């Protein structure tokens, strides 16, 4: 830290950060057998979860609604995120409002969705937020009728 003075008062303070040589050693687990095993188990579990998510009926509904494309399906992270954050909301939506409400929602999202470039596209987050908002608005309308 260096104080820069002008006259009798301190005008500004400069901080100097020194990065340690090994601050981010990606290979620190290289010789740790347990850590390697854990990474392999994590990858194996991700592959199983990916296969289950692709087989989920909601995946086919998203494909048929033109909300998912081959590039999205090929991206394991995208499919896993859909299974984790979107499909549970779809389950609740179908349970509370029925299959027709889900079809209506998907059609609406397809018509209103603004495409971003492939680098910025996060379909899982987009669908998650849209589904939660739709579910909340429909449930609140339903409660108002009662």
XYZ file of C-alpha atoms in Angstrom:
146
model
C 0.000 0.000 0.000
C 1.375 3.381 -0.924
C -0.088 6.668 0.266
C 0.177 9.574 -2.121
C 0.222 12.911 -0.336
C -0.560 16.365 -1.606
C 0.358 18.950 0.943
C -0.792 17.945 4.436
C -3.532 15.473 3.398
C -3.549 12.137 1.662
C -4.867 12.487 -1.861
C -5.126 8.819 -2.771
C -4.005 5.352 -1.808
C -2.529 2.840 -4.217
C -2.731 -0.866 -3.517
C -0.258 -3.257 -5.053
C -1.346 -6.868 -5.255
C 1.295 -9.487 -5.682
C 0.072 -12.787 -7.045
C 1.644 -15.876 -5.551
C 3.394 -18.111 -8.032
C 1.115 -21.095 -7.347
C -2.160 -19.298 -6.675
C -4.070 -21.430 -9.167
C -2.345 -24.719 -9.673
C -4.720 -26.806 -11.759
C -2.630 -29.913 -11.189
C -2.550 -29.879 -7.407
C -4.737 -32.997 -7.296
C -2.641 -34.830 -9.860
C -1.053 -37.216 -7.335
C -4.107 -37.512 -5.092
C -5.729 -40.869 -5.900
C -8.950 -40.050 -4.019
C -9.360 -36.752 -5.856
C -8.797 -38.459 -9.216
C -11.327 -41.145 -8.359
C -13.823 -38.498 -7.312
C -13.410 -36.645 -10.630
C -13.899 -39.879 -12.570
C -17.007 -40.675 -10.520
C -18.329 -37.168 -11.134
C -17.835 -37.537 -14.888
C -19.510 -40.956 -14.872
C -22.457 -39.577 -12.898
C -22.741 -36.625 -15.289
C -22.910 -39.033 -18.221
C -25.689 -41.011 -16.533
C -27.571 -37.800 -15.644
C -27.127 -36.564 -19.231
C -28.628 -39.759 -20.655
C -31.576 -39.540 -18.247
C -32.132 -35.860 -19.103
C -32.067 -36.502 -22.855
C -34.622 -39.290 -22.375
C -36.891 -37.005 -20.319
C -40.217 -36.326 -22.094
C -39.738 -32.584 -21.587
C -36.631 -32.711 -23.797
C -38.718 -34.028 -26.697
C -41.411 -31.422 -26.023
C -38.783 -28.670 -26.154
C -37.443 -30.089 -29.427
C -40.952 -30.291 -30.920
C -41.618 -26.715 -29.775
C -38.439 -25.568 -31.575
C -36.924 -24.375 -28.308
C -34.057 -26.893 -28.331
C -31.756 -27.587 -31.240
C -29.145 -30.233 -31.959
C -26.383 -27.953 -30.697
C -28.182 -27.618 -27.368
C -28.682 -31.361 -27.049
C -25.031 -32.022 -27.856
C -24.004 -29.700 -25.034
C -23.957 -31.826 -21.879
C -23.902 -28.808 -19.551
C -27.026 -27.355 -21.174
C -29.000 -30.574 -20.863
C -27.878 -31.113 -17.261
C -28.899 -27.555 -16.382
C -32.297 -28.077 -18.012
C -32.815 -31.245 -15.971
C -31.778 -29.492 -12.774
C -33.513 -26.138 -13.047
C -36.229 -26.319 -15.722
C -37.754 -29.791 -15.637
C -38.743 -29.604 -11.948
C -40.649 -26.386 -12.705
C -42.300 -28.097 -15.691
C -43.273 -30.999 -13.418
C -44.936 -28.586 -11.020
C -46.591 -26.701 -13.864
C -48.088 -29.909 -15.294
C -49.176 -31.073 -11.842
C -50.841 -27.760 -10.961
C -52.214 -26.643 -14.344
C -52.064 -29.603 -16.741
C -50.343 -30.560 -19.994
C -52.230 -27.949 -22.006
C -50.787 -25.152 -19.873
C -47.264 -26.432 -20.551
C -47.949 -26.590 -24.294
C -49.377 -23.064 -24.209
C -46.357 -21.821 -22.282
C -43.849 -23.431 -24.668
C -45.659 -22.006 -27.687
C -45.678 -18.547 -26.127
C -41.964 -18.734 -25.268
C -41.109 -19.912 -28.786
C -42.980 -16.985 -30.344
C -41.592 -14.335 -27.970
C -38.038 -15.586 -27.425
C -35.261 -13.300 -28.579
C -32.305 -15.257 -29.924
C -28.858 -14.328 -28.774
C -25.608 -15.339 -30.348
C -24.525 -18.896 -29.558
C -21.802 -17.607 -27.242
C -24.280 -15.718 -25.039
C -27.219 -18.088 -25.276
C -28.275 -19.684 -21.989
C -31.451 -21.513 -22.877
C -31.684 -23.243 -19.492
C -31.703 -19.987 -17.542
C -34.116 -18.390 -20.000
C -36.575 -21.291 -19.824
C -36.271 -21.556 -16.050
C -37.144 -17.902 -15.494
C -39.950 -17.985 -18.090
C -41.496 -21.142 -16.586
C -41.346 -19.808 -13.023
C -42.957 -16.524 -14.055
C -45.655 -18.303 -16.043
C -46.397 -20.734 -13.214
C -46.575 -17.955 -10.612
C -48.820 -15.775 -12.772
C -51.204 -18.639 -13.585
C -51.369 -19.794 -9.958
C -52.046 -16.256 -8.755
C -54.821 -15.864 -11.364
C -56.260 -19.169 -10.203
C -56.215 -18.033 -6.564
C -57.901 -14.759 -7.478
C -60.782 -16.673 -9.082
C -61.325 -18.672 -5.905
